[in-house]
Amino acid sequence: MPRPILATIHVDSLKHNLALAKAQSPGARAWGVLKANGYGHGLERAMRGFAEADGLALVEVDYAVRLRELGWTKPILLLEGFFDAQDIETMAEHNLQAAVHCNEQLAWLEAAQERLTARGVRFDLHLKMNSGMNRLGFMPQAFAAAHARLSAISCVASITMMTHFANADDTEHPLLPIAEQIRRFEAGTAGLEGARSLSNSAGVLLHQKTLRNDWIRPGIMLYGATPGGATAQQFGLQPAMTLSSEIIGVQEIADGELVGYGSRFQAEGKMRIGVVACGYADGYPRHAPLGTPVLVDGVRTRLIGRVSMDMLTVDLTNLPQAKVGSKVVLWGRGNPIDDVATAAGTIGYELMCALAPRVPVVEG
Ligand SMILES: *Cc1c(COP(=O)(O)O)cnc(C)c1O
């Protein structure tokens, strides 16, 4: 038999979570964000899960083309825009929309406009404001000028005004509360007509009443993990990925025995240890500490010892029925990915995106 590790993608949960995002944002259209291979769930599976989305958004130009080849006919948005002038040709060929966040992109468009306009190409573009995150985008005070410059380009059909929040999951952020970013966005877009796109998952789930969006951009919530602010379950989200495996070995050890590399765990009395076929080469975080939750035969127990490349060890002392072949859930249904991520000092996003290529994936 194959090694027992398996990732099960719940396409129905992708659908459920998208419906929830749309229900939170009446009147807005929704991009299904599926960058990074659908946050590790698979591009094609995410595309099917988001069949009811108004468009799909990602950052990889080659994956955008792949979505067209897979038959997606609704809008596709490149969230980081195009990376050189050649990408504009790809956008024209495959009818892709893109963010425009810097002067270099404006210049490439200006240089290409005559040729594209002659061919009848017209782009829907998303002008990005840097409202405080200081990653991509035009400063609020430079936004109107960038908007005017983009509007003057003959192959531009529409301009949506877009920004991204640093702290939508933390309303009381002492340094950059979301209200400050909204204030800067409103100031920078004053007097400009057009559609607006502000909300990521945290915006959708926590600020739907205060944010006016024509297009929302939910990502993580669609995969059933929390963007912060409350648990996924409290938000009504369903996990879309279950990473499971089995116990492949059991050790009965005496008080004081040591477990794993570095002998970091020492038995507190007589213990039963289960060995699980899952390690960091499967995408499980190596830095997950003692106590990280693991489900064995539906019962929550704890990780002990250091995670190795292909295996990890769990405490079976209070699970006398557990044996070789017992089912283990590393994260997903019954063991929220956010709990595992919190224990490991990271976020659900990182765990799901890091699912390793060697893990077989099925749907269920
Ligand atoms: C990834 C991304 C999103 C989605 O963010 P989530 O926190 O996963 O909802 C939205 N907008 C942009 C620009 C992004 O890059």
Tab-separated table of N, CA and C in Angstrom, residues 38-150:
chain	number	residue	atom	x	y	z
A	38	GLY	N	-4.093	27.613	-5.238
A	38	GLY	CA	-5.311	27.540	-4.419
A	38	GLY	C	-4.954	27.305	-2.960
A	39	TYR	N	-4.025	28.119	-2.443
A	39	TYR	CA	-3.573	28.000	-1.046
A	39	TYR	C	-3.259	26.534	-0.714
A	40	GLY	N	-2.665	25.855	-1.680
A	40	GLY	CA	-2.239	24.470	-1.463
A	40	GLY	C	-3.303	23.429	-1.783
A	41	HIS	N	-4.511	23.860	-2.153
A	41	HIS	CA	-5.617	22.926	-2.394
A	41	HIS	C	-5.675	22.416	-3.831
A	42	GLY	N	-4.855	23.015	-4.709
A	42	GLY	CA	-4.882	22.628	-6.124
A	42	GLY	C	-5.671	23.651	-6.930
A	43	LEU	N	-5.070	24.136	-8.017
A	43	LEU	CA	-5.684	25.201	-8.806
A	43	LEU	C	-7.027	24.772	-9.379
A	44	GLU	N	-7.033	23.598	-9.965
A	44	GLU	CA	-8.246	23.147	-10.661
A	44	GLU	C	-9.373	22.837	-9.672
A	45	ARG	N	-9.004	22.253	-8.521
A	45	ARG	CA	-10.029	21.980	-7.505
A	45	ARG	C	-10.598	23.284	-6.955
A	46	ALA	N	-9.712	24.268	-6.706
A	46	ALA	CA	-10.196	25.556	-6.198
A	46	ALA	C	-11.105	26.213	-7.243
A	47	MET	N	-10.712	26.113	-8.500
A	47	MET	CA	-11.547	26.686	-9.566
A	47	MET	C	-12.952	26.081	-9.541
A	48	ARG	N	-13.016	24.763	-9.373
A	48	ARG	CA	-14.350	24.130	-9.309
A	48	ARG	C	-15.095	24.541	-8.059
A	49	GLY	N	-14.371	24.621	-6.929
A	49	GLY	CA	-15.009	25.041	-5.679
A	49	GLY	C	-15.567	26.457	-5.772
A	50	PHE	N	-14.934	27.277	-6.602
A	50	PHE	CA	-15.340	28.681	-6.714
A	50	PHE	C	-16.109	28.941	-8.013
A	51	ALA	N	-16.792	27.928	-8.490
A	51	ALA	CA	-17.546	28.077	-9.744
A	51	ALA	C	-18.539	29.239	-9.677
A	52	GLU	N	-19.056	29.517	-8.463
A	52	GLU	CA	-20.044	30.594	-8.320
A	52	GLU	C	-19.410	31.964	-8.089
A	53	ALA	N	-18.081	32.028	-8.029
A	53	ALA	CA	-17.416	33.332	-7.878
A	53	ALA	C	-17.620	34.147	-9.149
A	54	ASP	N	-17.496	35.477	-9.012
A	54	ASP	CA	-17.635	36.342	-10.185
A	54	ASP	C	-16.333	36.428	-10.962
A	55	GLY	N	-15.253	36.016	-10.318
A	55	GLY	CA	-13.954	36.001	-10.972
A	55	GLY	C	-12.971	35.281	-10.073
A	56	LEU	N	-11.781	35.010	-10.619
A	56	LEU	CA	-10.722	34.360	-9.843
A	56	LEU	C	-9.517	35.277	-9.827
A	57	ALA	N	-8.844	35.334	-8.681
A	57	ALA	CA	-7.700	36.240	-8.539
A	57	ALA	C	-6.495	35.460	-8.050
A	58	LEU	N	-5.334	35.826	-8.604
A	58	LEU	CA	-4.087	35.128	-8.253
A	58	LEU	C	-2.914	36.017	-8.620
A	59	VAL	N	-1.716	35.540	-8.423
A	59	VAL	CA	-0.538	36.354	-8.754
A	59	VAL	C	0.334	35.722	-9.835
A	60	GLU	N	0.085	34.458	-10.155
A	60	GLU	CA	0.965	33.752	-11.085
A	60	GLU	C	0.399	33.824	-12.501
A	61	VAL	N	1.155	34.455	-13.409
A	61	VAL	CA	0.674	34.654	-14.781
A	61	VAL	C	0.447	33.304	-15.473
A	62	ASP	N	1.353	32.358	-15.261
A	62	ASP	CA	1.209	31.055	-15.939
A	62	ASP	C	-0.025	30.293	-15.420
A	63	TYR	N	-0.317	30.429	-14.139
A	63	TYR	CA	-1.517	29.784	-13.601
A	63	TYR	C	-2.793	30.475	-14.095
A	64	ALA	N	-2.695	31.775	-14.350
A	64	ALA	CA	-3.858	32.484	-14.907
A	64	ALA	C	-4.181	31.924	-16.289
A	65	VAL	N	-3.132	31.707	-17.088
A	65	VAL	CA	-3.323	31.123	-18.426
A	65	VAL	C	-3.901	29.712	-18.290
A	66	ARG	N	-3.409	28.991	-17.299
A	66	ARG	CA	-3.895	27.624	-17.056
A	66	ARG	C	-5.396	27.627	-16.754
A	67	LEU	N	-5.851	28.621	-15.997
A	67	LEU	CA	-7.286	28.703	-15.691
A	67	LEU	C	-8.108	28.848	-16.970
A	68	ARG	N	-7.589	29.625	-17.913
A	68	ARG	CA	-8.295	29.753	-19.207
A	68	ARG	C	-8.306	28.402	-19.928
A	69	GLU	N	-7.168	27.712	-19.890
A	69	GLU	CA	-7.094	26.405	-20.556
A	69	GLU	C	-8.043	25.405	-19.904
A	70	LEU	N	-8.270	25.582	-18.590
A	70	LEU	CA	-9.176	24.684	-17.877
A	70	LEU	C	-10.638	25.049	-18.120
A	71	GLY	N	-10.852	26.154	-18.843
A	71	GLY	CA	-12.215	26.491	-19.232
A	71	GLY	C	-12.873	27.604	-18.439
A	72	TRP	N	-12.111	28.311	-17.594
A	72	TRP	CA	-12.704	29.421	-16.838
A	72	TRP	C	-12.920	30.598	-17.780
A	73	THR	N	-14.165	31.052	-17.917
A	73	THR	CA	-14.448	32.120	-18.881
A	73	THR	C	-14.748	33.452	-18.210
A	74	LYS	N	-15.030	33.426	-16.907
A	74	LYS	CA	-15.311	34.682	-16.201
A	74	LYS	C	-13.993	35.426	-15.949
A	75	PRO	N	-14.057	36.631	-15.336
A	75	PRO	CA	-12.830	37.426	-15.156
A	75	PRO	C	-11.741	36.717	-14.349
A	76	ILE	N	-10.507	37.072	-14.684
A	76	ILE	CA	-9.316	36.630	-13.943
A	76	ILE	C	-8.488	37.882	-13.654
A	77	LEU	N	-8.074	38.015	-12.392
A	77	LEU	CA	-7.319	39.195	-11.962
A	77	LEU	C	-5.934	38.807	-11.456
A	78	LEU	N	-4.928	39.496	-11.987
A	78	LEU	CA	-3.557	39.334	-11.493
A	78	LEU	C	-3.333	40.358	-10.379
A	79	LEU	N	-3.241	39.873	-9.139
A	79	LEU	CA	-3.224	40.770	-7.975
A	79	LEU	C	-1.922	41.554	-7.837
A	80	GLU	N	-0.837	41.037	-8.391
A	80	GLU	CA	0.424	41.798	-8.365
A	80	GLU	C	0.661	42.478	-9.712
A	81	GLY	N	-0.322	42.364	-10.602
A	81	GLY	CA	-0.191	42.979	-11.908
A	81	GLY	C	0.722	42.188	-12.816
A	82	PHE	N	1.273	42.892	-13.819
A	82	PHE	CA	2.168	42.269	-14.795
A	82	PHE	C	3.590	42.637	-14.427
A	83	PHE	N	4.517	41.732	-14.724
A	83	PHE	CA	5.890	41.882	-14.246
A	83	PHE	C	6.825	42.461	-15.305
A	84	ASP	N	6.363	42.469	-16.550
A	84	ASP	CA	7.124	43.125	-17.619
A	84	ASP	C	6.180	43.392	-18.795
A	85	ALA	N	6.728	44.003	-19.831
A	85	ALA	CA	5.890	44.372	-20.970
A	85	ALA	C	5.333	43.135	-21.683
A	86	GLN	N	6.087	42.064	-21.681
A	86	GLN	CA	5.654	40.839	-22.347
A	86	GLN	C	4.362	40.292	-21.730
A	87	ASP	N	4.236	40.428	-20.404
A	87	ASP	CA	3.020	39.945	-19.726
A	87	ASP	C	1.763	40.646	-20.250
A	88	ILE	N	1.922	41.867	-20.736
A	88	ILE	CA	0.754	42.597	-21.256
A	88	ILE	C	0.205	41.861	-22.485
A	89	GLU	N	1.103	41.302	-23.256
A	89	GLU	CA	0.694	40.512	-24.428
A	89	GLU	C	-0.097	39.269	-23.967
A	90	THR	N	0.406	38.621	-22.903
A	90	THR	CA	-0.300	37.455	-22.348
A	90	THR	C	-1.682	37.866	-21.844
A	91	MET	N	-1.752	39.020	-21.195
A	91	MET	CA	-3.053	39.513	-20.708
A	91	MET	C	-4.028	39.721	-21.858
A	92	ALA	N	-3.503	40.277	-22.960
A	92	ALA	CA	-4.363	40.532	-24.115
A	92	ALA	C	-4.859	39.221	-24.713
A	93	GLU	N	-3.941	38.276	-24.803
A	93	GLU	CA	-4.266	37.003	-25.432
A	93	GLU	C	-5.304	36.217	-24.637
A	94	HIS	N	-5.233	36.309	-23.303
A	94	HIS	CA	-6.091	35.474	-22.456
A	94	HIS	C	-7.148	36.270	-21.690
A	95	ASN	N	-7.295	37.527	-22.056
A	95	ASN	CA	-8.308	38.362	-21.427
A	95	ASN	C	-8.161	38.385	-19.898
A	96	LEU	N	-6.997	38.830	-19.443
A	96	LEU	CA	-6.721	38.900	-18.009
A	96	LEU	C	-6.807	40.350	-17.535
A	97	GLN	N	-7.324	40.534	-16.328
A	97	GLN	CA	-7.301	41.837	-15.682
A	97	GLN	C	-6.065	41.885	-14.770
A	98	ALA	N	-5.674	43.099	-14.385
A	98	ALA	CA	-4.467	43.182	-13.556
A	98	ALA	C	-4.481	44.398	-12.661
A	99	ALA	N	-3.786	44.266	-11.533
A	99	ALA	CA	-3.501	45.415	-10.692
A	99	ALA	C	-2.410	46.240	-11.354
A	100	VAL	N	-2.510	47.561	-11.154
A	100	VAL	CA	-1.464	48.480	-11.597
A	100	VAL	C	-1.014	49.227	-10.356
A	101	HIS	N	0.238	49.035	-9.989
A	101	HIS	CA	0.670	49.574	-8.694
A	101	HIS	C	1.901	50.466	-8.764
A	102	CYS	N	2.495	50.603	-9.960
A	102	CYS	CA	3.729	51.415	-10.014
A	102	CYS	C	3.867	52.110	-11.374
A	103	ASN	N	4.732	53.100	-11.416
A	103	ASN	CA	4.921	53.888	-12.631
A	103	ASN	C	5.498	53.066	-13.775
A	104	GLU	N	6.293	52.076	-13.448
A	104	GLU	CA	6.870	51.232	-14.492
A	104	GLU	C	5.755	50.544	-15.284
A	105	GLN	N	4.753	50.049	-14.563
A	105	GLN	CA	3.626	49.391	-15.251
A	105	GLN	C	2.874	50.384	-16.135
A	106	LEU	N	2.700	51.606	-15.640
A	106	LEU	CA	2.030	52.621	-16.458
A	106	LEU	C	2.820	52.861	-17.748
A	107	ALA	N	4.116	52.922	-17.612
A	107	ALA	CA	4.964	53.183	-18.795
A	107	ALA	C	4.871	52.031	-19.800
A	108	TRP	N	4.855	50.808	-19.323
A	108	TRP	CA	4.737	49.657	-20.236
A	108	TRP	C	3.396	49.703	-20.979
A	109	LEU	N	2.351	50.090	-20.255
A	109	LEU	CA	1.033	50.188	-20.889
A	109	LEU	C	1.021	51.299	-21.941
A	110	GLU	N	1.623	52.424	-21.583
A	110	GLU	CA	1.662	53.548	-22.531
A	110	GLU	C	2.399	53.150	-23.808
A	111	ALA	N	3.471	52.407	-23.633
A	111	ALA	CA	4.262	51.998	-24.801
A	111	ALA	C	3.502	51.009	-25.684
A	112	ALA	N	2.603	50.241	-25.076
A	112	ALA	CA	1.906	49.186	-25.820
A	112	ALA	C	0.547	49.637	-26.355
A	113	GLN	N	0.058	50.801	-25.898
A	113	GLN	CA	-1.355	51.145	-26.122
A	113	GLN	C	-1.745	51.221	-27.598
A	114	GLU	N	-0.895	51.818	-28.405
A	114	GLU	CA	-1.276	52.027	-29.812
A	114	GLU	C	-1.511	50.686	-30.522
A	115	ARG	N	-0.537	49.819	-30.338
A	115	ARG	CA	-0.587	48.486	-30.952
A	115	ARG	C	-1.815	47.707	-30.452
A	116	LEU	N	-2.055	47.769	-29.137
A	116	LEU	CA	-3.179	47.012	-28.567
A	116	LEU	C	-4.511	47.598	-28.990
A	117	THR	N	-4.608	48.914	-28.989
A	117	THR	CA	-5.864	49.559	-29.365
A	117	THR	C	-6.212	49.229	-30.813
A	118	ALA	N	-5.193	49.191	-31.650
A	118	ALA	CA	-5.415	48.853	-33.063
A	118	ALA	C	-5.991	47.446	-33.205
A	119	ARG	N	-5.621	46.573	-32.264
A	119	ARG	CA	-6.140	45.198	-32.304
A	119	ARG	C	-7.464	45.057	-31.569
A	120	GLY	N	-7.926	46.152	-30.985
A	120	GLY	CA	-9.215	46.108	-30.269
A	120	GLY	C	-9.112	45.597	-28.844
A	121	VAL	N	-7.895	45.575	-28.300
A	121	VAL	CA	-7.719	45.098	-26.924
A	121	VAL	C	-8.091	46.198	-25.933
A	122	ARG	N	-8.884	45.825	-24.925
A	122	ARG	CA	-9.284	46.791	-23.889
A	122	ARG	C	-9.172	46.084	-22.538
A	123	PHE	N	-8.436	46.692	-21.609
A	123	PHE	CA	-8.180	46.051	-20.318
A	123	PHE	C	-9.040	46.638	-19.192
A	124	ASP	N	-9.510	45.758	-18.310
A	124	ASP	CA	-10.082	46.189	-17.030
A	124	ASP	C	-8.957	46.133	-16.013
A	125	LEU	N	-8.616	47.281	-15.447
A	125	LEU	CA	-7.449	47.353	-14.567
A	125	LEU	C	-7.839	47.838	-13.169
A	126	HIS	N	-6.961	47.559	-12.232
A	126	HIS	CA	-7.233	47.802	-10.814
A	126	HIS	C	-6.087	48.624	-10.253
A	127	LEU	N	-6.348	49.911	-10.082
A	127	LEU	CA	-5.280	50.803	-9.633
A	127	LEU	C	-5.133	50.683	-8.122
A	128	LYS	N	-3.942	50.345	-7.714
A	128	LYS	CA	-3.735	50.025	-6.299
A	128	LYS	C	-3.144	51.195	-5.531
A	129	MET	N	-3.765	51.463	-4.371
A	129	MET	CA	-3.243	52.493	-3.487
A	129	MET	C	-2.475	51.856	-2.338
A	130	ASN	N	-1.348	52.451	-2.015
A	130	ASN	CA	-0.622	52.107	-0.800
A	130	ASN	C	-1.197	52.980	0.314
A	131	SER	N	-2.125	52.410	1.082
A	131	SER	CA	-2.802	53.199	2.120
A	131	SER	C	-2.158	52.994	3.488
A	132	GLY	N	-0.959	52.424	3.505
A	132	GLY	CA	-0.261	52.317	4.784
A	132	GLY	C	0.507	51.029	4.982
A	133	MET	N	0.232	50.054	4.110
A	133	MET	CA	0.929	48.787	4.254
A	133	MET	C	2.373	48.904	3.736
A	134	ASN	N	2.579	49.861	2.838
A	134	ASN	CA	3.918	50.091	2.271
A	134	ASN	C	4.500	48.858	1.597
A	135	ARG	N	3.611	48.202	0.866
A	135	ARG	CA	4.047	47.099	0.042
A	135	ARG	C	3.848	47.584	-1.393
A	136	LEU	N	2.732	47.254	-2.042
A	136	LEU	CA	2.516	47.719	-3.404
A	136	LEU	C	1.537	48.890	-3.429
A	137	GLY	N	1.691	49.762	-4.412
A	137	GLY	CA	0.677	50.776	-4.665
A	137	GLY	C	1.193	52.201	-4.653
A	138	PHE	N	0.325	53.087	-5.162
A	138	PHE	CA	0.626	54.514	-5.201
A	138	PHE	C	0.201	55.160	-3.881
A	139	MET	N	1.006	56.096	-3.407
A	139	MET	CA	0.665	56.844	-2.198
A	139	MET	C	-0.663	57.582	-2.396
A	140	PRO	N	-1.418	57.799	-1.334
A	140	PRO	CA	-2.705	58.495	-1.483
A	140	PRO	C	-2.586	59.818	-2.240
A	141	GLN	N	-1.532	60.576	-1.941
A	141	GLN	CA	-1.389	61.895	-2.585
A	141	GLN	C	-0.977	61.792	-4.055
A	142	ALA	N	-0.494	60.602	-4.479
A	142	ALA	CA	-0.097	60.408	-5.877
A	142	ALA	C	-1.168	59.657	-6.668
A	143	PHE	N	-2.245	59.268	-5.971
A	143	PHE	CA	-3.212	58.349	-6.575
A	143	PHE	C	-3.993	59.001	-7.724
A	144	ALA	N	-4.457	60.234	-7.495
A	144	ALA	CA	-5.272	60.892	-8.525
A	144	ALA	C	-4.459	61.081	-9.809
A	145	ALA	N	-3.199	61.425	-9.667
A	145	ALA	CA	-2.347	61.611	-10.853
A	145	ALA	C	-2.152	60.284	-11.585
A	146	ALA	N	-1.948	59.219	-10.826
A	146	ALA	CA	-1.789	57.898	-11.453
A	146	ALA	C	-3.085	57.500	-12.155
A	147	HIS	N	-4.211	57.832	-11.514
A	147	HIS	CA	-5.523	57.532	-12.084
A	147	HIS	C	-5.709	58.278	-13.410
A	148	ALA	N	-5.307	59.530	-13.422
A	148	ALA	CA	-5.451	60.343	-14.641
A	148	ALA	C	-4.561	59.772	-15.751
A	149	ARG	N	-3.362	59.379	-15.377
A	149	ARG	CA	-2.417	58.836	-16.367
A	149	ARG	C	-2.940	57.516	-16.944
A	150	LEU	N	-3.503	56.686	-16.067
A	150	LEU	CA	-4.043	55.407	-16.526
A	150	LEU	C	-5.286	55.627	-17.397
